[in-house]
Amino acid sequence: KGCGRRIRTMEKDAGQKFLNKFMSSSLESLQRLHDKGIIHGDIKAENCLATDPDGHCKLADLGVSCLKGESLNGFTAIYVAPETIQDQKREGDEQADMHQWACMIIVESLGEQVFKDIMNLTPPVSGQDMMGAKCEIKKNPGPYKKRLRDAFKAAKEAGSPVPSIKIQDHISKCLANKSTERPTSQDILNALRR
């Protein structure tokens, strides 16, 4: 069920290298799909198949994917972009995939419960609760972004592998209210390579 537990239990340096390779490899796969006009629509660690122990992966499960501008065939609530729910925008686009990618990296580096805490949700959390929280975040992202920064800081202080500050900023931008303000996979890949 994802690689997060693995990342969080690895020795710090090995975990950091794995996380960095996982981020770049998943973005490269996503970029290849986007270059072909394909929207994945269900980015999550369970759909990133490890190809080696270093973090290389390939995107899988294109069951809800679509061509850009066509209707998505479903989604996973914890990762879905808020506009998909609130605006009932079912057309697939790169920006919705980037939101899902950012949520996946947050879950994999911090854990699902921390992600739910950041979203201000208390267990048990249903898909409907998650979608309601995403709509609230779209209206007022400030507290959410602060909780995210604080969670990354606490994880780093505890010795857990986390994305660099530069990549954390990109992850935060991937969660922007306006989907047009989200970076592309290429933007983040460029930042990872610097």
mmCIF file of C-alpha atoms in Angstrom:
data_model
loop_
_atom_site.group_PDB
_atom_site.id
_atom_site.type_symbol
_atom_site.label_atom_id
_atom_site.label_comp_id
_atom_site.label_asym_id
_atom_site.label_seq_id
_atom_site.Cartn_x
_atom_site.Cartn_y
_atom_site.Cartn_z
ATOM 1 C CA LYS A 1 0.000 0.000 0.000
ATOM 2 C CA GLY A 2 2.384 2.655 -1.170
ATOM 3 C CA CYS A 3 6.018 3.194 -0.366
ATOM 4 C CA GLY A 4 5.567 5.649 2.520
ATOM 5 C CA ARG A 5 6.077 3.203 5.352
ATOM 6 C CA ARG A 6 9.216 2.059 3.576
ATOM 7 C CA ILE A 7 10.485 5.640 3.191
ATOM 8 C CA ARG A 8 9.768 6.508 6.813
ATOM 9 C CA THR A 9 11.578 3.405 8.158
ATOM 10 C CA MET A 10 14.704 3.675 6.007
ATOM 11 C CA GLU A 11 17.969 5.096 7.255
ATOM 12 C CA LYS A 12 17.755 8.860 6.699
ATOM 13 C CA ASP A 13 20.155 9.141 3.730
ATOM 14 C CA ALA A 14 18.767 6.057 1.974
ATOM 15 C CA GLY A 15 15.191 7.220 2.589
ATOM 16 C CA GLN A 16 15.963 10.668 1.218
ATOM 17 C CA LYS A 17 17.517 9.223 -1.947
ATOM 18 C CA PHE A 18 14.548 6.871 -2.371
ATOM 19 C CA LEU A 19 12.038 9.736 -1.919
ATOM 20 C CA ASN A 20 13.879 11.970 -4.383
ATOM 21 C CA LYS A 21 14.053 9.197 -7.007
ATOM 22 C CA PHE A 22 10.395 8.290 -6.382
ATOM 23 C CA MET A 23 9.368 11.925 -6.916
ATOM 24 C CA SER A 24 11.386 12.378 -10.114
ATOM 25 C CA SER A 25 10.474 8.964 -11.540
ATOM 26 C CA SER A 26 6.740 9.430 -10.926
ATOM 27 C CA LEU A 27 6.895 12.928 -12.454
ATOM 28 C CA GLU A 28 8.757 11.634 -15.517
ATOM 29 C CA SER A 29 6.074 8.973 -16.031
ATOM 30 C CA LEU A 30 3.350 11.577 -15.552
ATOM 31 C CA GLN A 31 5.056 13.939 -18.005
ATOM 32 C CA ARG A 32 5.175 11.187 -20.646
ATOM 33 C CA LEU A 33 1.427 10.649 -20.264
ATOM 34 C CA HIS A 34 0.694 14.385 -20.410
ATOM 35 C CA ASP A 35 2.879 14.751 -23.525
ATOM 36 C CA LYS A 36 0.587 12.192 -25.189
ATOM 37 C CA GLY A 37 -2.567 14.047 -24.051
ATOM 38 C CA ILE A 38 -3.416 11.390 -21.429
ATOM 39 C CA ILE A 39 -4.645 12.361 -17.975
ATOM 40 C CA HIS A 40 -4.035 9.645 -15.379
ATOM 41 C CA GLY A 41 -6.784 10.754 -12.989
ATOM 42 C CA ASP A 42 -5.820 8.494 -10.078
ATOM 43 C CA ILE A 43 -2.272 9.332 -8.989
ATOM 44 C CA LYS A 44 -1.432 7.510 -5.765
ATOM 45 C CA ALA A 45 1.418 5.342 -4.548
ATOM 46 C CA GLU A 46 -0.564 2.160 -5.123
ATOM 47 C CA ASN A 47 -0.528 3.087 -8.823
ATOM 48 C CA CYS A 48 3.245 3.685 -8.903
ATOM 49 C CA LEU A 49 4.928 0.347 -9.462
ATOM 50 C CA ALA A 50 8.475 0.114 -8.136
ATOM 51 C CA THR A 51 10.917 -1.062 -10.779
ATOM 52 C CA ASP A 52 13.920 -1.282 -8.443
ATOM 53 C CA PRO A 53 14.801 -0.745 -4.762
ATOM 54 C CA ASP A 54 16.115 2.784 -5.442
ATOM 55 C CA GLY A 55 12.716 4.425 -5.999
ATOM 56 C CA HIS A 56 12.324 4.160 -9.774
ATOM 57 C CA CYS A 57 8.681 3.594 -10.620
ATOM 58 C CA LYS A 58 6.197 3.440 -13.466
ATOM 59 C CA LEU A 59 2.624 4.684 -13.342
ATOM 60 C CA ALA A 60 0.026 1.950 -13.615
ATOM 61 C CA ASP A 61 -3.747 1.481 -13.455
ATOM 62 C CA LEU A 62 -5.090 3.729 -16.145
ATOM 63 C CA GLY A 63 -8.628 2.567 -15.367
ATOM 64 C CA VAL A 64 -9.976 6.085 -14.728
ATOM 65 C CA SER A 65 -7.671 7.861 -17.170
ATOM 66 C CA CYS A 66 -8.920 9.874 -20.102
ATOM 67 C CA LEU A 67 -7.694 12.066 -22.896
ATOM 68 C CA LYS A 68 -7.284 15.725 -21.975
ATOM 69 C CA GLY A 69 -10.692 17.415 -21.934
ATOM 70 C CA GLU A 70 -12.653 14.172 -21.701
ATOM 71 C CA SER A 71 -14.522 13.066 -18.600
ATOM 72 C CA LEU A 72 -12.695 11.217 -15.833
ATOM 73 C CA ASN A 73 -14.106 7.813 -14.962
ATOM 74 C CA GLY A 74 -13.662 8.164 -11.180
ATOM 75 C CA PHE A 75 -11.148 9.229 -8.537
ATOM 76 C CA THR A 76 -9.769 8.446 -5.079
ATOM 77 C CA ALA A 77 -11.195 10.905 -2.517
ATOM 78 C CA ILE A 78 -8.025 11.590 -0.518
ATOM 79 C CA TYR A 79 -6.122 12.637 -3.658
ATOM 80 C CA VAL A 80 -8.798 14.313 -5.792
ATOM 81 C CA ALA A 81 -8.409 17.975 -6.776
ATOM 82 C CA PRO A 82 -10.982 20.220 -5.083
ATOM 83 C CA GLU A 83 -12.291 21.636 -8.374
ATOM 84 C CA THR A 84 -13.188 18.118 -9.465
ATOM 85 C CA ILE A 85 -15.596 17.934 -6.535
ATOM 86 C CA GLN A 86 -16.738 21.478 -5.913
ATOM 87 C CA ASP A 87 -17.117 22.596 -9.497
ATOM 88 C CA GLN A 88 -18.158 19.110 -10.589
ATOM 89 C CA LYS A 89 -15.510 19.486 -13.270
ATOM 90 C CA ARG A 90 -15.041 15.972 -14.505
ATOM 91 C CA GLU A 91 -12.841 16.820 -17.480
ATOM 92 C CA GLY A 92 -9.327 15.568 -17.020
ATOM 93 C CA ASP A 93 -6.431 17.995 -17.070
ATOM 94 C CA GLU A 94 -2.781 18.126 -16.065
ATOM 95 C CA GLN A 95 -3.464 20.441 -13.130
ATOM 96 C CA ALA A 96 -5.761 17.902 -11.441
ATOM 97 C CA ASP A 97 -3.056 15.240 -11.877
ATOM 98 C CA MET A 98 -0.512 17.604 -10.291
ATOM 99 C CA HIS A 99 -2.788 18.111 -7.278
ATOM 100 C CA GLN A 100 -3.030 14.332 -6.916
ATOM 101 C CA TRP A 101 0.745 13.952 -7.248
ATOM 102 C CA ALA A 102 1.300 16.496 -4.454
ATOM 103 C CA CYS A 103 -1.184 14.720 -2.175
ATOM 104 C CA MET A 104 0.566 11.418 -2.887
ATOM 105 C CA ILE A 105 3.974 12.860 -1.932
ATOM 106 C CA ILE A 106 2.523 14.327 1.271
ATOM 107 C CA VAL A 107 0.942 10.988 2.219
ATOM 108 C CA GLU A 108 4.057 9.006 1.327
ATOM 109 C CA SER A 109 6.488 11.278 3.176
ATOM 110 C CA LEU A 110 4.346 12.186 6.210
ATOM 111 C CA GLY A 111 1.778 9.382 6.444
ATOM 112 C CA GLU A 112 -1.945 9.281 5.733
ATOM 113 C CA GLN A 113 -2.980 10.199 9.273
ATOM 114 C CA VAL A 114 -0.742 13.288 9.269
ATOM 115 C CA PHE A 115 -2.314 14.254 5.937
ATOM 116 C CA LYS A 116 -5.770 13.893 7.469
ATOM 117 C CA ASP A 117 -4.636 15.950 10.479
ATOM 118 C CA ILE A 118 -3.352 18.661 8.139
ATOM 119 C CA MET A 119 -6.787 18.628 6.508
ATOM 120 C CA ASN A 120 -8.298 19.024 10.000
ATOM 121 C CA LEU A 121 -10.190 15.717 9.869
ATOM 122 C CA THR A 122 -10.761 13.386 12.802
ATOM 123 C CA PRO A 123 -11.161 9.606 12.416
ATOM 124 C CA PRO A 124 -13.062 7.803 11.136
ATOM 125 C CA VAL A 125 -12.808 9.705 7.848
ATOM 126 C CA SER A 126 -15.123 8.874 4.992
ATOM 127 C CA GLY A 127 -14.620 9.776 1.364
ATOM 128 C CA GLN A 128 -17.387 12.338 1.780
ATOM 129 C CA ASP A 129 -15.530 13.920 4.747
ATOM 130 C CA MET A 130 -12.372 14.150 2.648
ATOM 131 C CA MET A 131 -14.196 15.755 -0.252
ATOM 132 C CA GLY A 132 -15.828 18.269 2.108
ATOM 133 C CA ALA A 133 -12.411 19.153 3.521
ATOM 134 C CA LYS A 134 -11.010 19.657 0.016
ATOM 135 C CA CYS A 135 -13.850 22.097 -0.734
ATOM 136 C CA GLU A 136 -13.087 24.020 2.485
ATOM 137 C CA ILE A 137 -9.411 24.194 1.568
ATOM 138 C CA LYS A 138 -10.339 25.620 -1.808
ATOM 139 C CA LYS A 139 -12.203 28.433 -0.002
ATOM 140 C CA ASN A 140 -9.483 29.125 2.602
ATOM 141 C CA PRO A 141 -6.075 27.515 1.961
ATOM 142 C CA GLY A 142 -4.033 29.552 4.486
ATOM 143 C CA PRO A 143 -4.415 27.351 7.593
ATOM 144 C CA TYR A 144 -3.933 24.194 5.507
ATOM 145 C CA LYS A 145 -0.670 25.440 4.006
ATOM 146 C CA LYS A 146 0.656 26.419 7.451
ATOM 147 C CA ARG A 147 -0.189 22.973 8.872
ATOM 148 C CA LEU A 148 1.559 21.399 5.884
ATOM 149 C CA ARG A 149 4.735 23.475 6.427
ATOM 150 C CA ASP A 150 4.676 22.654 10.146
ATOM 151 C CA ALA A 151 4.234 18.917 9.452
ATOM 152 C CA PHE A 152 7.182 18.830 7.038
ATOM 153 C CA LYS A 153 9.305 20.753 9.547
ATOM 154 C CA ALA A 154 8.405 18.379 12.390
ATOM 155 C CA ALA A 155 9.120 15.310 10.221
ATOM 156 C CA LYS A 156 12.513 16.692 9.212
ATOM 157 C CA GLU A 157 13.390 17.509 12.839
ATOM 158 C CA ALA A 158 12.462 13.924 13.730
ATOM 159 C CA GLY A 159 14.945 12.695 11.126
ATOM 160 C CA SER A 160 12.424 11.555 8.516
ATOM 161 C CA PRO A 161 13.097 12.045 4.809
ATOM 162 C CA VAL A 162 11.073 14.944 3.413
ATOM 163 C CA PRO A 163 11.149 16.883 0.157
ATOM 164 C CA SER A 164 13.519 19.872 0.053
ATOM 165 C CA ILE A 165 12.114 23.295 0.940
ATOM 166 C CA LYS A 166 12.086 24.164 -2.784
ATOM 167 C CA ILE A 167 10.045 21.039 -3.590
ATOM 168 C CA GLN A 168 7.780 21.641 -0.576
ATOM 169 C CA ASP A 169 7.000 25.045 -2.101
ATOM 170 C CA HIS A 170 6.103 23.371 -5.402
ATOM 171 C CA ILE A 171 3.956 20.818 -3.554
ATOM 172 C CA SER A 172 2.138 23.665 -1.822
ATOM 173 C CA LYS A 173 1.607 25.359 -5.201
ATOM 174 C CA CYS A 174 0.185 22.097 -6.574
ATOM 175 C CA LEU A 175 -2.564 22.510 -3.987
ATOM 176 C CA ALA A 176 -3.412 26.051 -5.155
ATOM 177 C CA ASN A 177 -7.054 27.080 -5.325
ATOM 178 C CA LYS A 178 -6.719 28.101 -8.953
ATOM 179 C CA SER A 179 -5.619 25.096 -10.907
ATOM 180 C CA THR A 180 -3.891 27.403 -13.413
ATOM 181 C CA GLU A 181 -1.463 28.426 -10.624
ATOM 182 C CA ARG A 182 -0.202 24.865 -10.175
ATOM 183 C CA PRO A 183 3.233 23.985 -11.520
ATOM 184 C CA THR A 184 3.582 21.408 -14.263
ATOM 185 C CA SER A 185 5.406 18.134 -13.866
ATOM 186 C CA GLN A 186 8.229 19.648 -15.922
ATOM 187 C CA ASP A 187 8.475 22.644 -13.536
ATOM 188 C CA ILE A 188 9.006 20.322 -10.570
ATOM 189 C CA LEU A 189 11.358 18.038 -12.480
ATOM 190 C CA ASN A 190 13.486 21.093 -13.312
ATOM 191 C CA ALA A 191 13.546 22.058 -9.613
ATOM 192 C CA LEU A 192 14.516 18.493 -8.604
ATOM 193 C CA ARG A 193 17.409 18.494 -11.069
ATOM 194 C CA ARG A 194 18.918 21.759 -9.795
#
